[in-house]
PDB file of C-alpha atoms in Angstrom:
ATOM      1  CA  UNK A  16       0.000   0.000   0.000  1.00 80.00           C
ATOM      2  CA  UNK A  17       2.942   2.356   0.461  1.00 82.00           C
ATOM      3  CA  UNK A  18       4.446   1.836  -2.702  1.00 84.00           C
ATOM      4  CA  UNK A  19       1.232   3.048  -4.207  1.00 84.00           C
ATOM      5  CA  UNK A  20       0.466   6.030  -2.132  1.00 80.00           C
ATOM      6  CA  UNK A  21       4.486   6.731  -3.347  1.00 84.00           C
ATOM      7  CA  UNK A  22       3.485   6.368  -6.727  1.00 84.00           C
ATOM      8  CA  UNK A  23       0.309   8.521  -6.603  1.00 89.00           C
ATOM      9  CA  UNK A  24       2.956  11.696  -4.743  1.00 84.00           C
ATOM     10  CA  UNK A  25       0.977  10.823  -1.212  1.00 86.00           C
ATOM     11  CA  UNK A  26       4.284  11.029   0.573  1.00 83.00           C
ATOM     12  CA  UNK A  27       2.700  11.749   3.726  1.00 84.00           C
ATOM     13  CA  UNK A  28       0.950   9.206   3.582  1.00 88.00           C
ATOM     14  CA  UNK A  29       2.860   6.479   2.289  1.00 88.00           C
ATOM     15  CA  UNK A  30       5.618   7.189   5.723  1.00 86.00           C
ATOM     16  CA  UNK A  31       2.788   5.712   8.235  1.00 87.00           C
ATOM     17  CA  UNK A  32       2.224   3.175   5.840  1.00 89.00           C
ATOM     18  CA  UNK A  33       5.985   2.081   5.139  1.00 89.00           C
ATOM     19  CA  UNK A  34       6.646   2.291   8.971  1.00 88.00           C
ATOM     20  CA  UNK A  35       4.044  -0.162  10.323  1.00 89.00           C
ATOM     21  CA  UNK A  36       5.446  -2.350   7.436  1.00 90.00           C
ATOM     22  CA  UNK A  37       8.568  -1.849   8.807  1.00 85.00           C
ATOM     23  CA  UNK A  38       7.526  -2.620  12.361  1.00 85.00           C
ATOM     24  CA  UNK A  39       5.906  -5.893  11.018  1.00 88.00           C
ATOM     25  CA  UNK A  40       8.761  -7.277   9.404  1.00 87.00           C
ATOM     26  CA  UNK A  41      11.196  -6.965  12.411  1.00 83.00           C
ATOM     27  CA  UNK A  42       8.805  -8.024  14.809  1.00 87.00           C
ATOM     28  CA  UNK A  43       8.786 -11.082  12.221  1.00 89.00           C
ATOM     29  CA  UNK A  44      12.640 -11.289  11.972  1.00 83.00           C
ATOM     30  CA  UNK A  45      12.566 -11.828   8.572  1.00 82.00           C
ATOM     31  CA  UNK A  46      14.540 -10.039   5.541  1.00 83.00           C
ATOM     32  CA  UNK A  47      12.205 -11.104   2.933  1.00 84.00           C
ATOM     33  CA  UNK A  48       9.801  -7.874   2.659  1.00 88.00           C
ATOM     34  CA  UNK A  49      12.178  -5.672   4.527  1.00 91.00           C
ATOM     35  CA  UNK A  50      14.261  -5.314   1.044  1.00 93.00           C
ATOM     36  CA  UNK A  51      11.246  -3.507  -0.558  1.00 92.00           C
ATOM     37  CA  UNK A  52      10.598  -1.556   2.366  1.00 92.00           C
ATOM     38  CA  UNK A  53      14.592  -0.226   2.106  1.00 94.00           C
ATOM     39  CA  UNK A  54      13.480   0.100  -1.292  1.00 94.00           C
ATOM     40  CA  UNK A  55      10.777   2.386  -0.406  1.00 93.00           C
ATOM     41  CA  UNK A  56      12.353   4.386   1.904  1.00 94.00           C
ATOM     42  CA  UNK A  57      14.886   5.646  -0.210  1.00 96.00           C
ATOM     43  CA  UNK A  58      12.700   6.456  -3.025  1.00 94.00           C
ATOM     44  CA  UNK A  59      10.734   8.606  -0.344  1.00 93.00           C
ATOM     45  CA  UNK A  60      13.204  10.191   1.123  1.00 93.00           C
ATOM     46  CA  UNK A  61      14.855  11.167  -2.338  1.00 94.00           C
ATOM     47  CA  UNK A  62      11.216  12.411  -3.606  1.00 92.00           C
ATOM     48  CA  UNK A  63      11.117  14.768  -0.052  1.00 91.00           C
ATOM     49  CA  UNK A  64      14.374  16.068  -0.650  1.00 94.00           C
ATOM     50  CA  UNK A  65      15.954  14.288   2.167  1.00 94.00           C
ATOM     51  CA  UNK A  66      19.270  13.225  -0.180  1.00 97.00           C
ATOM     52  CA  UNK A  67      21.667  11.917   2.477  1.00 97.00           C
ATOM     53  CA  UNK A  68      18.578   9.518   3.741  1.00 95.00           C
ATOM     54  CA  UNK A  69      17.930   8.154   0.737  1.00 97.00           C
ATOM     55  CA  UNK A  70      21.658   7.258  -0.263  1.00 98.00           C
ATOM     56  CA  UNK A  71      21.652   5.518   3.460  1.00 98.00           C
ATOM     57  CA  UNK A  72      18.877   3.738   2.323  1.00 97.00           C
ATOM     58  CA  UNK A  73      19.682   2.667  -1.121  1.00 98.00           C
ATOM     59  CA  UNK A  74      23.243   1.461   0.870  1.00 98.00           C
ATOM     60  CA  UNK A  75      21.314  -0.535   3.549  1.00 97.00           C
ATOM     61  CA  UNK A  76      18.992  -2.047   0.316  1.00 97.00           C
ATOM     62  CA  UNK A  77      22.717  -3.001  -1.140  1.00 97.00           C
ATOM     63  CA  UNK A  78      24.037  -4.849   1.891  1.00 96.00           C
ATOM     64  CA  UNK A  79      20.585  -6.175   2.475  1.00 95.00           C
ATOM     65  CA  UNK A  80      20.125  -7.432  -0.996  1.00 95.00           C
ATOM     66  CA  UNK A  81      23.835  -8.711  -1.198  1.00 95.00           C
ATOM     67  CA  UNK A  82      22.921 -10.554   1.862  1.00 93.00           C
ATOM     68  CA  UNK A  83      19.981 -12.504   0.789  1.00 93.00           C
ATOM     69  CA  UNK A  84      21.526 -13.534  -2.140  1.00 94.00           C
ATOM     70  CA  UNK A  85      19.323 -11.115  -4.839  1.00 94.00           C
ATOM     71  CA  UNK A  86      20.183 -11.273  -8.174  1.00 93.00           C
ATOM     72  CA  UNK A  87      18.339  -8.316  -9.990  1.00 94.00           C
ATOM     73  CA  UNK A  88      16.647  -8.287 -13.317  1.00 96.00           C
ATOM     74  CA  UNK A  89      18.507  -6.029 -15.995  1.00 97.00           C
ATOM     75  CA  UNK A  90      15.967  -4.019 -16.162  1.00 97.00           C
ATOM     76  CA  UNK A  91      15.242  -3.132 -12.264  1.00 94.00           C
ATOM     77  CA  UNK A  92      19.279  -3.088 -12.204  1.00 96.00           C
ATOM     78  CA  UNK A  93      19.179  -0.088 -14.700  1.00 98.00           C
ATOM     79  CA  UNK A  94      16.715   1.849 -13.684  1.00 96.00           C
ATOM     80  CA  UNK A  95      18.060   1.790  -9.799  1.00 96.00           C
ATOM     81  CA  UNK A  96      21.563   2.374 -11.235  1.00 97.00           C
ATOM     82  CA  UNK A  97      19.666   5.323 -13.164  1.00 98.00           C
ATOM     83  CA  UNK A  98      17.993   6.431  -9.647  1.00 97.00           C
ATOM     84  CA  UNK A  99      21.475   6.281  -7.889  1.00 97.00           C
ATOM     85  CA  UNK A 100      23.126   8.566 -10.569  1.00 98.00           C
ATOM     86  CA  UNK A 101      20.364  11.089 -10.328  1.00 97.00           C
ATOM     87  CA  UNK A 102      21.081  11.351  -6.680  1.00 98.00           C
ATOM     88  CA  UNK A 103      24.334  11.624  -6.584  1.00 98.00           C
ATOM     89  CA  UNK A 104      23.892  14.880  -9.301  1.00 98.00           C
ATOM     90  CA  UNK A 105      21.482  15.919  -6.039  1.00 97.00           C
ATOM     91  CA  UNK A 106      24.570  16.222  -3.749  1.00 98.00           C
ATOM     92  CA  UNK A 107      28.378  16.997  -3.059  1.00 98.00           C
ATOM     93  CA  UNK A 108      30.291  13.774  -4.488  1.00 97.00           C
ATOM     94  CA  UNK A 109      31.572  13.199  -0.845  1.00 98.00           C
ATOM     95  CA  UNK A 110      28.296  13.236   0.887  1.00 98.00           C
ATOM     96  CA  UNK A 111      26.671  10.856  -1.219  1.00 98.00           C
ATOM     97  CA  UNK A 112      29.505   8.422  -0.920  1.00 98.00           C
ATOM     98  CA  UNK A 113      29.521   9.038   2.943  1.00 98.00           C
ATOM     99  CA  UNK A 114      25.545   8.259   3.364  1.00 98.00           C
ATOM    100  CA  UNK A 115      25.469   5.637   0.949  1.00 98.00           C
ATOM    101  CA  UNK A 116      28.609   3.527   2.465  1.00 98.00           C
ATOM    102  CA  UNK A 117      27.228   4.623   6.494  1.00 98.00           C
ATOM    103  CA  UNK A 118      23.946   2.500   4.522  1.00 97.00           C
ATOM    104  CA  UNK A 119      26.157  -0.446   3.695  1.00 98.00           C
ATOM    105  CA  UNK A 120      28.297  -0.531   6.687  1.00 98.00           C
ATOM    106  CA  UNK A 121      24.761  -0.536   8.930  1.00 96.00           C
ATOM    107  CA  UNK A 122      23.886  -3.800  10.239  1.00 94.00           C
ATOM    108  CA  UNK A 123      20.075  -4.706   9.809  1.00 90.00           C
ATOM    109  CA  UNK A 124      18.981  -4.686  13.435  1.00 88.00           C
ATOM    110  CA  UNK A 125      20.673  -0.634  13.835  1.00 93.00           C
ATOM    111  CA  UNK A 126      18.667  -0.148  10.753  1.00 92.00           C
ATOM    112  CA  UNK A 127      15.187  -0.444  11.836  1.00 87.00           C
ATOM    113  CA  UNK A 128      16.099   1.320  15.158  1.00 88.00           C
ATOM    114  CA  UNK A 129      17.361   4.503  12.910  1.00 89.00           C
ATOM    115  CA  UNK A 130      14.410   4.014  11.064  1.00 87.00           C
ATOM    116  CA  UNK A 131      11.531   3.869  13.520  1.00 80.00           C
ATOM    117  CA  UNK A 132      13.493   6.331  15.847  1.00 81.00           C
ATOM    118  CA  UNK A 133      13.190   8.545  13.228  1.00 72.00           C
ATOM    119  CA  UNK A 134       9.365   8.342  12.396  1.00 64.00           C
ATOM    120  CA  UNK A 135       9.015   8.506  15.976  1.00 57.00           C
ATOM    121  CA  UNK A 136      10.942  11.760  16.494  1.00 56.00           C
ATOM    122  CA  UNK A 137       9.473  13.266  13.070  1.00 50.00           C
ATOM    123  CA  UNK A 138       5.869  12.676  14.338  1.00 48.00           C
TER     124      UNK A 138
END
């Protein structure tokens, strides 16, 4: 349901949306679902302006996917590659490198607590 409200420009709310998927999947303890949710995220952030979120994001998705094993389709593979290049135009060179290896370098479990402390301390 997030992804759609994303795709119709609801931003605010897709966020309640994303978070109570986030809140289900660790509760779960499962990484199946959370990719998307990464996914998401970063593609939210980057559509609110919020640049060095999103390149955490897209670097947790990168670990996360590495992780599980993901092989992406060519086509998916392009278009993020396309999304990643149009964020780094977005920002100094350095700070998108910073954010997006702070992303990778973020184990799963410090994820969701950046992540939910966040919503919490934005709402």
């Amino acid at each position: 349901m997030a992804s759609l409200k994303l795709a119709q420009h609801q931003h605010a709310e897709a966020l309640p949306l994303l978070m109570r998927s986030f809140a289900h999947y660790r509760q779960a303890g499962v990484k199946h679902g959370v990719d998307e949710c990464f996914e998401l995220l970063a593609n939210l952030a980057q559509a609110q302006g919020q640049l060095e979120r999103a390149a955490w994001g897209w670097g947790v998705l990168a670990t996360l996917e590495q992780e599980m094993g993901k092989v992406l389709p060519a086509s998916v593979k392009a278009a993020r590659e396309a999304t990643l290049r149009a964020l780094q135009a977005q920002m100094p060179d350095e700070l998108f490198r910073a954010a997006l290896a702070a992303g990778r370098c973020e184990p799963l479990a410090n994820a969701y607590r950046v992540v939910l402390a966040d919503e919490a301390r934005l709402t």
